[in-house]
PDB file of C-alpha atoms in Angstrom:
ATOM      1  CA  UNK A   1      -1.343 -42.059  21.355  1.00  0.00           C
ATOM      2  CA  UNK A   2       1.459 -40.465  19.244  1.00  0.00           C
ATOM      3  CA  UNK A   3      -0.584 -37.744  17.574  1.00  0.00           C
ATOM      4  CA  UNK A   4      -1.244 -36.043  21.094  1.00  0.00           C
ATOM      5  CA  UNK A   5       2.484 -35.860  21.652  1.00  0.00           C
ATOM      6  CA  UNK A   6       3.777 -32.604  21.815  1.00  0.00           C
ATOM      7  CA  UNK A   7       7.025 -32.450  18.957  1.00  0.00           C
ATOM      8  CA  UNK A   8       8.027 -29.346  21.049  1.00  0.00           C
ATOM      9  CA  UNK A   9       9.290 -31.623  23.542  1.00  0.00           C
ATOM     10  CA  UNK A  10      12.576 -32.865  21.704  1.00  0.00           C
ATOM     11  CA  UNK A  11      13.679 -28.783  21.748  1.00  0.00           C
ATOM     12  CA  UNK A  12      17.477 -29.053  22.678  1.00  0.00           C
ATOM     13  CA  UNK A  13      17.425 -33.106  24.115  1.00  0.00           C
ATOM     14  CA  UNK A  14      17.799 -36.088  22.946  1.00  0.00           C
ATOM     15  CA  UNK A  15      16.201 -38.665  20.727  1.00  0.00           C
ATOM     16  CA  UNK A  16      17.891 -41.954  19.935  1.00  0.00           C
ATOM     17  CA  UNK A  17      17.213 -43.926  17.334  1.00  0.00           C
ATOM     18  CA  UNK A  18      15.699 -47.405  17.506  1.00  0.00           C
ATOM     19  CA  UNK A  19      16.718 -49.256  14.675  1.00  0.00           C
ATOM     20  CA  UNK A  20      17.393 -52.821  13.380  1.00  0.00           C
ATOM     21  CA  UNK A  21      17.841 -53.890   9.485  1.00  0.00           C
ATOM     22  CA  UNK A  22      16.941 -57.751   8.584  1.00  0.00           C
ATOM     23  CA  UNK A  23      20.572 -58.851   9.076  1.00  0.00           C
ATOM     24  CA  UNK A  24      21.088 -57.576  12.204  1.00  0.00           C
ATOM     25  CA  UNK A  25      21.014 -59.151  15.071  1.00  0.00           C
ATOM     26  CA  UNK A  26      18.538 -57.208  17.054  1.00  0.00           C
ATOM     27  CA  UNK A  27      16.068 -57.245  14.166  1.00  0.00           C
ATOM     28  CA  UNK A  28      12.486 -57.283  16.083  1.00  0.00           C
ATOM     29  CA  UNK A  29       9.474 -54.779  16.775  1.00  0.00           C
ATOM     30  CA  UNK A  30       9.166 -56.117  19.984  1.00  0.00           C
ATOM     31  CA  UNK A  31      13.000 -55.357  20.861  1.00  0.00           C
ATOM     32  CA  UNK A  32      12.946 -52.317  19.375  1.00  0.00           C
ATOM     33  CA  UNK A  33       9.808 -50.915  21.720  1.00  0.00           C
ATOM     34  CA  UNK A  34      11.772 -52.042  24.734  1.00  0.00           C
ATOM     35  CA  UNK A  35      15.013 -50.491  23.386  1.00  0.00           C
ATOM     36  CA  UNK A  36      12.532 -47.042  23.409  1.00  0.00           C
ATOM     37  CA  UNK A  37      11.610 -47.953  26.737  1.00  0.00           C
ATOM     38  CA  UNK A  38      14.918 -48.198  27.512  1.00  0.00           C
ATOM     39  CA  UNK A  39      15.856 -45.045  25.709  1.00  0.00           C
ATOM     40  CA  UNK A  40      13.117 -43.166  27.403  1.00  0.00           C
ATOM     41  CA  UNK A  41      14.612 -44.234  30.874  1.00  0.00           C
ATOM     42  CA  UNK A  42      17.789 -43.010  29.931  1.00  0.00           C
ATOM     43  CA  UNK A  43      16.302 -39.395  28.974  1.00  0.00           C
ATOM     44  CA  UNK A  44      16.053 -39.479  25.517  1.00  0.00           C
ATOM     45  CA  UNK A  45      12.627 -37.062  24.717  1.00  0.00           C
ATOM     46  CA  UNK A  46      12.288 -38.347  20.912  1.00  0.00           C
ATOM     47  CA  UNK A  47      12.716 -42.143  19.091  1.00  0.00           C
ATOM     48  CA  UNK A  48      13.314 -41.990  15.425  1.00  0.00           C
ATOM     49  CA  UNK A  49      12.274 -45.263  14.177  1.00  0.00           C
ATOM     50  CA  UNK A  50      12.202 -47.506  10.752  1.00  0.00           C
ATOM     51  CA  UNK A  51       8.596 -48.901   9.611  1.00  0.00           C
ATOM     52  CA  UNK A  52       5.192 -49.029  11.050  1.00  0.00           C
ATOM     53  CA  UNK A  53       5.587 -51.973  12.601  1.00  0.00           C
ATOM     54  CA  UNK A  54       8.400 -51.128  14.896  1.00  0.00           C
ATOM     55  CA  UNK A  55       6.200 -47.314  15.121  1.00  0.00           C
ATOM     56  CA  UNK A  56       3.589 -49.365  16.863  1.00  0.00           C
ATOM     57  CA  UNK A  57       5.301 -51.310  18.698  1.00  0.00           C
ATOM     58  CA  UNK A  58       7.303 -48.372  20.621  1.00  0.00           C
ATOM     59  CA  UNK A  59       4.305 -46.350  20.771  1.00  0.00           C
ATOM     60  CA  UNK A  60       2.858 -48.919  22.916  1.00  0.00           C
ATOM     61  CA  UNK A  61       6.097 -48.667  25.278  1.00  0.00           C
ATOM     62  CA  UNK A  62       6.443 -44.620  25.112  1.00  0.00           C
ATOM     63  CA  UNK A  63       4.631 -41.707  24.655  1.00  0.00           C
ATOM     64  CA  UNK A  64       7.436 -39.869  23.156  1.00  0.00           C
ATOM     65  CA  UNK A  65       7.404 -37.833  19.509  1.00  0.00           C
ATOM     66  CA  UNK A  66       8.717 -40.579  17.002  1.00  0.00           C
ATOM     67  CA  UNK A  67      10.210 -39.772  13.763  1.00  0.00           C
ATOM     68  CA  UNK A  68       9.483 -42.276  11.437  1.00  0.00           C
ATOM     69  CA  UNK A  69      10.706 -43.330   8.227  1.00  0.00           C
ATOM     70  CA  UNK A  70      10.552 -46.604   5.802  1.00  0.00           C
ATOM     71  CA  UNK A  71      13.682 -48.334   4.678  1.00  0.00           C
ATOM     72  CA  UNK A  72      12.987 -49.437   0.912  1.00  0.00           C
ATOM     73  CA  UNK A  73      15.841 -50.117  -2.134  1.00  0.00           C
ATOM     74  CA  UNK A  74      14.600 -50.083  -5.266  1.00  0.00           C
ATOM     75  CA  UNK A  75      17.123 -51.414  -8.219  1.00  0.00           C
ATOM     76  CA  UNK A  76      16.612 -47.734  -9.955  1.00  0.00           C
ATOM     77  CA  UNK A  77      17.531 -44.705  -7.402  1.00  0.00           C
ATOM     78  CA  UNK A  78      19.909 -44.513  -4.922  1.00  0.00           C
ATOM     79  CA  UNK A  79      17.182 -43.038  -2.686  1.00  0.00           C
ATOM     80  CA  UNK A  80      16.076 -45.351   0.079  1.00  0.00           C
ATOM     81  CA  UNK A  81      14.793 -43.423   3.090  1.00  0.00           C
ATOM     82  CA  UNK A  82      11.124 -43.419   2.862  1.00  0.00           C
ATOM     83  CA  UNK A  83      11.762 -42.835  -0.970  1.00  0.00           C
ATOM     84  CA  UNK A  84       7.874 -43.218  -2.237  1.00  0.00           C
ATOM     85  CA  UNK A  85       4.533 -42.001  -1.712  1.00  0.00           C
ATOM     86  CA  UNK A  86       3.639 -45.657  -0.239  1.00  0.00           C
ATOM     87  CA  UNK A  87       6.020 -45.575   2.548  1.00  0.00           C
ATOM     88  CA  UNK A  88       4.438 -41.828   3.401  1.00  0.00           C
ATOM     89  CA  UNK A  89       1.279 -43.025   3.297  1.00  0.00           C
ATOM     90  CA  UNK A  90       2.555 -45.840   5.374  1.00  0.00           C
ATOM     91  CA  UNK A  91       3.510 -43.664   8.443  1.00  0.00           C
ATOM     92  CA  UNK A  92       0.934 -41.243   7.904  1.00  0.00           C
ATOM     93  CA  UNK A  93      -1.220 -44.737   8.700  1.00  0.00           C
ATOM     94  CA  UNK A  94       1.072 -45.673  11.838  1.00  0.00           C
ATOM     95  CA  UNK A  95       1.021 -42.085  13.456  1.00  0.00           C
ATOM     96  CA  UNK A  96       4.151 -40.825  13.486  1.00  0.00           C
ATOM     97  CA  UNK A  97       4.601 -37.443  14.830  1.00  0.00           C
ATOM     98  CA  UNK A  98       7.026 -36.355  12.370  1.00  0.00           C
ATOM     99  CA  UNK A  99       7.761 -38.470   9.138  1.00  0.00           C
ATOM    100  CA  UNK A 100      11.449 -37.947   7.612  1.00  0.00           C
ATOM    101  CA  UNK A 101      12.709 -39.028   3.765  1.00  0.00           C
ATOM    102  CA  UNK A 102      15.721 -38.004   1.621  1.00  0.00           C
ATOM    103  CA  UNK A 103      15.891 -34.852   1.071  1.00  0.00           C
ATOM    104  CA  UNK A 104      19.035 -35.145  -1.560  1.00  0.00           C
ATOM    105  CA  UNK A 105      19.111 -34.279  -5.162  1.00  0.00           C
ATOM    106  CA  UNK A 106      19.252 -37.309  -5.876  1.00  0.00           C
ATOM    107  CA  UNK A 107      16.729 -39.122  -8.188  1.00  0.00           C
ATOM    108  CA  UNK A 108      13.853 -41.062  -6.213  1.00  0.00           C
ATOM    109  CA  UNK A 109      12.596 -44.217  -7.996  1.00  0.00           C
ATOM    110  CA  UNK A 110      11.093 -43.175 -11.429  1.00  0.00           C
ATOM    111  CA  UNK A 111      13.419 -40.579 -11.551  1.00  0.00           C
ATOM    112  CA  UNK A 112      11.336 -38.201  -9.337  1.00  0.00           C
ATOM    113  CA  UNK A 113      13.057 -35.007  -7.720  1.00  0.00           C
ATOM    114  CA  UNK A 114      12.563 -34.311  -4.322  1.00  0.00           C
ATOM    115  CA  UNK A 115      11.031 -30.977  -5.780  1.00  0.00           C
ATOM    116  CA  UNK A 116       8.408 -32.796  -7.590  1.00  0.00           C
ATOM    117  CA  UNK A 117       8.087 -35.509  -4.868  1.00  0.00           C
ATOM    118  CA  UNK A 118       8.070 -32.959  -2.140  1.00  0.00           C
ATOM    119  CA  UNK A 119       5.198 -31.257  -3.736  1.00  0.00           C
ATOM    120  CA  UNK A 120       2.656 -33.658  -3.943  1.00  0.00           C
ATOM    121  CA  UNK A 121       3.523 -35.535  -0.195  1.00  0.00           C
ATOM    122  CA  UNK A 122       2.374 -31.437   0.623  1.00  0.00           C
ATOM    123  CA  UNK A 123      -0.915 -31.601  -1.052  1.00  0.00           C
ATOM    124  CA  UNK A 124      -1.738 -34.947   0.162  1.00  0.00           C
ATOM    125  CA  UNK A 125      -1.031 -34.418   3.946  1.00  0.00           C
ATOM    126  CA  UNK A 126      -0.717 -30.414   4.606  1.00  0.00           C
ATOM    127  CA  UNK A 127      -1.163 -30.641   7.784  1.00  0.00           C
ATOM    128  CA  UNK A 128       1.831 -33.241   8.744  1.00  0.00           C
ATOM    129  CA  UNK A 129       5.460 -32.256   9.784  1.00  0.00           C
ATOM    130  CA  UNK A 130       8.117 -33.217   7.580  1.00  0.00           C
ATOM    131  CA  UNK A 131      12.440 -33.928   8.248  1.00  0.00           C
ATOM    132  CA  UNK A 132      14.474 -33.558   5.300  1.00  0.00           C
ATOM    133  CA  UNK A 133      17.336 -35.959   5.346  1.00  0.00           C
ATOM    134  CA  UNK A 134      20.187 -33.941   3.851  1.00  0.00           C
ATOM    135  CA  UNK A 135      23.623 -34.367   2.692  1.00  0.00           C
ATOM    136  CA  UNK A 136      25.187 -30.972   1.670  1.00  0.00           C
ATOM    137  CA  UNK A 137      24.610 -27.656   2.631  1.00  0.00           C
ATOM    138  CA  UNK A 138      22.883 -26.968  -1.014  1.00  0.00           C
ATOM    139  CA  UNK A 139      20.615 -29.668  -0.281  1.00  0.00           C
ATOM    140  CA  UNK A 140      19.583 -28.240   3.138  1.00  0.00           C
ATOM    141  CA  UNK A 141      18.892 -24.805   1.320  1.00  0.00           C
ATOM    142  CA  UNK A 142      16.473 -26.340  -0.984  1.00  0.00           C
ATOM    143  CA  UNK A 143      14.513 -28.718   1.388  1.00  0.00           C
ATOM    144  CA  UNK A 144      14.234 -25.073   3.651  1.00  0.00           C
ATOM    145  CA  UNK A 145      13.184 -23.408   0.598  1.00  0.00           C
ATOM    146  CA  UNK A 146      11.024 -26.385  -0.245  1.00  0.00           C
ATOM    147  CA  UNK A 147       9.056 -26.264   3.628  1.00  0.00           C
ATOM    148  CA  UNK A 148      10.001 -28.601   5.260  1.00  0.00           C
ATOM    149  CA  UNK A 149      10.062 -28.705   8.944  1.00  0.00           C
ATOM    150  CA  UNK A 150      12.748 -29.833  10.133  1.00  0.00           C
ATOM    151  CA  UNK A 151      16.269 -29.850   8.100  1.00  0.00           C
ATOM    152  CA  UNK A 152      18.741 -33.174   9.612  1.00  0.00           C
ATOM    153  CA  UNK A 153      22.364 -33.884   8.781  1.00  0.00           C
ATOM    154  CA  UNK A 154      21.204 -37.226   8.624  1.00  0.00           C
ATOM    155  CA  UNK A 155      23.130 -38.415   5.618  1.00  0.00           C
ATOM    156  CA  UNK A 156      26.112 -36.240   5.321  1.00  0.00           C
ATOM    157  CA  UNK A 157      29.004 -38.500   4.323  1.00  0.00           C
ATOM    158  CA  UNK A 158      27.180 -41.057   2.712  1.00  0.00           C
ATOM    159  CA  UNK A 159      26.309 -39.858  -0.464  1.00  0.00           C
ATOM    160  CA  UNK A 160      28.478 -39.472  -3.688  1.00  0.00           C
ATOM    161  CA  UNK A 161      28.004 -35.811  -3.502  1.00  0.00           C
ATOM    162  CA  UNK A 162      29.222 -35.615   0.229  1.00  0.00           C
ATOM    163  CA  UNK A 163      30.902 -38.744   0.737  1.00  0.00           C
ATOM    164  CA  UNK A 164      34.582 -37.014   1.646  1.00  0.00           C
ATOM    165  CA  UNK A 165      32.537 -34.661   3.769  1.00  0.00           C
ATOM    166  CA  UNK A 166      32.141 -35.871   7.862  1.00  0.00           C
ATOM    167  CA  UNK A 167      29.447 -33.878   9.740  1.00  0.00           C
ATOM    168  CA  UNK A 168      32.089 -33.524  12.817  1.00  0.00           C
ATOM    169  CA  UNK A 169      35.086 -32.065  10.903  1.00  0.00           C
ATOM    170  CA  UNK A 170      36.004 -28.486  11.924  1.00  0.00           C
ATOM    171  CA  UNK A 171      33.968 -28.410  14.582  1.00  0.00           C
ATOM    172  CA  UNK A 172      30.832 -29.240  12.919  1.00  0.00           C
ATOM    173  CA  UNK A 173      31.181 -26.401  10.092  1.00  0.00           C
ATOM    174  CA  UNK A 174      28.664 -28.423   7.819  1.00  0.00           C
ATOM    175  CA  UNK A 175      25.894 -27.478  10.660  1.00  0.00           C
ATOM    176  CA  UNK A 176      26.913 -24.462  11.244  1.00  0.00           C
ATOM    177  CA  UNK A 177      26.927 -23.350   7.751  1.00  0.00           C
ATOM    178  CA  UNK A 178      23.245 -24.930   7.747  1.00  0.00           C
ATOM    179  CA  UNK A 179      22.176 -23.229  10.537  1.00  0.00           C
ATOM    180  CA  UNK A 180      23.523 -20.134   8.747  1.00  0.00           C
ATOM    181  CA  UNK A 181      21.584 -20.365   5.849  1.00  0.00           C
ATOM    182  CA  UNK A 182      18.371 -22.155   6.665  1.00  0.00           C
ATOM    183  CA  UNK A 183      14.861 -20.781   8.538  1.00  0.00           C
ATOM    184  CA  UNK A 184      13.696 -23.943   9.689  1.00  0.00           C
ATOM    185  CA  UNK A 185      14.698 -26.068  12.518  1.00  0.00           C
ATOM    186  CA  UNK A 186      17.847 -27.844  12.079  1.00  0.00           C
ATOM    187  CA  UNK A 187      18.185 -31.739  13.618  1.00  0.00           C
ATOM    188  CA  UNK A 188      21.614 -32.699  14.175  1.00  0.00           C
ATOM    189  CA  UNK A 189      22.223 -36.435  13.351  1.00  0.00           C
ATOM    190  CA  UNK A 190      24.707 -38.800  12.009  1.00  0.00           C
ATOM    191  CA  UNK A 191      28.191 -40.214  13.471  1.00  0.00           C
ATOM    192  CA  UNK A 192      27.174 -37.870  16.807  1.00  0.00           C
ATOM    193  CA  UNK A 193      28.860 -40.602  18.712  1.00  0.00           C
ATOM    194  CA  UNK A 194      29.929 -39.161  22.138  1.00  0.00           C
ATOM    195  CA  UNK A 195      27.535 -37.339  25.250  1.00  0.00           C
ATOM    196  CA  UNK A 196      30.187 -34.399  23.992  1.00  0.00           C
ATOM    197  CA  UNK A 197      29.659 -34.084  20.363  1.00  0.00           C
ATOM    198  CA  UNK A 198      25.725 -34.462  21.478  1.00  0.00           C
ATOM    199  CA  UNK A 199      26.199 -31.422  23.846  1.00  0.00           C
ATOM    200  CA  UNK A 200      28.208 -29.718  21.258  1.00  0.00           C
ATOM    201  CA  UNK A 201      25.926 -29.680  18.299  1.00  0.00           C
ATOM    202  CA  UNK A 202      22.915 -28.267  20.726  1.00  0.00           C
ATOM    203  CA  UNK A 203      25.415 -25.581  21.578  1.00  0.00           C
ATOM    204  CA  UNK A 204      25.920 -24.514  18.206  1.00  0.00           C
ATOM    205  CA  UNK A 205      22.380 -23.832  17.861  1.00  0.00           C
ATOM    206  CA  UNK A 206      20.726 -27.313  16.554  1.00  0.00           C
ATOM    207  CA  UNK A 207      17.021 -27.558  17.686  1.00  0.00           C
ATOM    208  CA  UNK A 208      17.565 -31.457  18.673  1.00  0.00           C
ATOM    209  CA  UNK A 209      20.354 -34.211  17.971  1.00  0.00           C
ATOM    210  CA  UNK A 210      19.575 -37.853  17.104  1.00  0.00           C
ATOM    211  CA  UNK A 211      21.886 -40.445  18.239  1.00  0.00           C
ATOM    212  CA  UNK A 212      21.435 -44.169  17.055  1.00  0.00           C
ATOM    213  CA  UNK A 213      24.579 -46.656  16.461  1.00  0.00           C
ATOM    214  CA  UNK A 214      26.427 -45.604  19.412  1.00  0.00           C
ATOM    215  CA  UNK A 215      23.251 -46.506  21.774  1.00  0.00           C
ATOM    216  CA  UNK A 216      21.101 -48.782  20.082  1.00  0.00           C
ATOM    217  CA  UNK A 217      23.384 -50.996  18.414  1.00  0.00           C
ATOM    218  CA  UNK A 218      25.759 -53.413  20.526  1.00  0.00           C
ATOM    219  CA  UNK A 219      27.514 -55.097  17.716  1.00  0.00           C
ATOM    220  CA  UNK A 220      28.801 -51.546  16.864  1.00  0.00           C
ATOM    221  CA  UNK A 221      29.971 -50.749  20.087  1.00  0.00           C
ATOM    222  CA  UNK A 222      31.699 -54.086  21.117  1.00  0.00           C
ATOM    223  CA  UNK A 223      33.550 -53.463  18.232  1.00  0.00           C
ATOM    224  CA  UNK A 224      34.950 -50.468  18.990  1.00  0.00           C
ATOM    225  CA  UNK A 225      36.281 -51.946  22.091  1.00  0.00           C
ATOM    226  CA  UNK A 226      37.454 -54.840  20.330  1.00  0.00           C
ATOM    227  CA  UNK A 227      39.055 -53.225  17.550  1.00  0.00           C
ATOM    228  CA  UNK A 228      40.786 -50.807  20.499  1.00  0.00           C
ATOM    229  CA  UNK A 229      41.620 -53.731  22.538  1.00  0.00           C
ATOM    230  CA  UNK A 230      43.313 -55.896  19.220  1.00  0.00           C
ATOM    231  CA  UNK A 231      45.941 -53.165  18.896  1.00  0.00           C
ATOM    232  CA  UNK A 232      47.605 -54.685  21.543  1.00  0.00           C
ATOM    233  CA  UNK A 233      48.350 -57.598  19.571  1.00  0.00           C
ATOM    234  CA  UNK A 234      50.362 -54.937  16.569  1.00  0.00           C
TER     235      UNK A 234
END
């Protein structure tokens, strides 16, 4: 079961992340256990993973430490990675080992801080480990400051605040400024789309990297290899 899995296992390897949105092609909790099997196989040590149903699912193909999160868009905040108390609760339900959210300043629905938010998922379950899904370096300070387990890069780039900023530029400065400045363990993930980047970030002192599009999701990749091989026709 996941709770007996020992999170000290992803230390400096791999976890991929198995995950498939409605419109996508490989939408299914079924496919996405057998993509962690698959994952597993390959050598990845951690899944991070989108709902309970796909949780339960891979945690009946792999005994691995799953990060979990709930995808949810609500018409008032921009926030949509596990961005309410019900999708905490909802993991909390599932098992997952390690249960990551936005960690940005932006507003959650309700117009909730991630201070205030943070605060009460911490009196409800004291005892769980939390990722912060960050964007900036500021925002990685105050999810450290805030106690949070584990500090990721997940969503450098795609916020307004960062959105000119690209977690690989000058040799990953973002992280390494992070690193700098933070207590807590620092996940690499987000456009880490190469074994070398992967090796790279671990290098630079990240306790784990997460890798998802690049592995887990073939319409992305043919495309790159489309896109590469239509330049002949310029």
């Amino acid at each position: 079961m996941a709770d007996k899995v020992n999170v000290s296992a992803i230390e400096k390897k791999l976890i991929v992340s198995c995950q498939a949105l409605p419109d996508e092609p490989l939408h299914s909790s079924f496919i996405m256990g057998r993509m962690a099997k698959a994952a597993k196989e390959g050598g990845a040590k951690g899944i991070r993973a989108n709902t309970s149903e796909d949780i339960k699912e891979i945690q009946k193909e792999v005994d691995l430490p799953i990060i979990g999160i709930v995808k949810k868009d609500f018409e008032d905040s921009k926030v949509y990675i596990t961005p309410t108390m019900d999708e905490v609760d909802e993991l909390v339900s599932c098992g997952a080992d390690i249960i990551a959210m936005d960690a940005t300043s932006d507003l959650r629905p309700g117009n909730i801080t991630i201070d205030d938010f943070f605060k009460k998922v911490k009196e409800k379950y004291p005892d769980k480990l939390f990722m912060a899904d960050c964007s900036t370096l500021d925002e990685a300070i105050n999810a450290d400051r805030l106690g949070f387990d584990f500090i990721g890069t997940t969503l450098v780039g795609y916020t307004d605040q960062s959105k000119n900023d690209k977690i690989e530029e000058n040799d990953f400065k973002i992280l390494r400024d992070i690193l700098k400045n933070v207590n807590n363990k620092v996940i690499a993930e987000g456009n880490i789309n190469t074994p070398e980047k992967a090796k790279r970030v671990l290098e630079l002192g990240a306790y784990s990297v997460v890798v998802g599009s690049i592995i887990t999701r073939p319409q992305v990749i043919t495309k790159n290899f489309a896109e590469k091989i239509n330049e002949l026709e310029k």
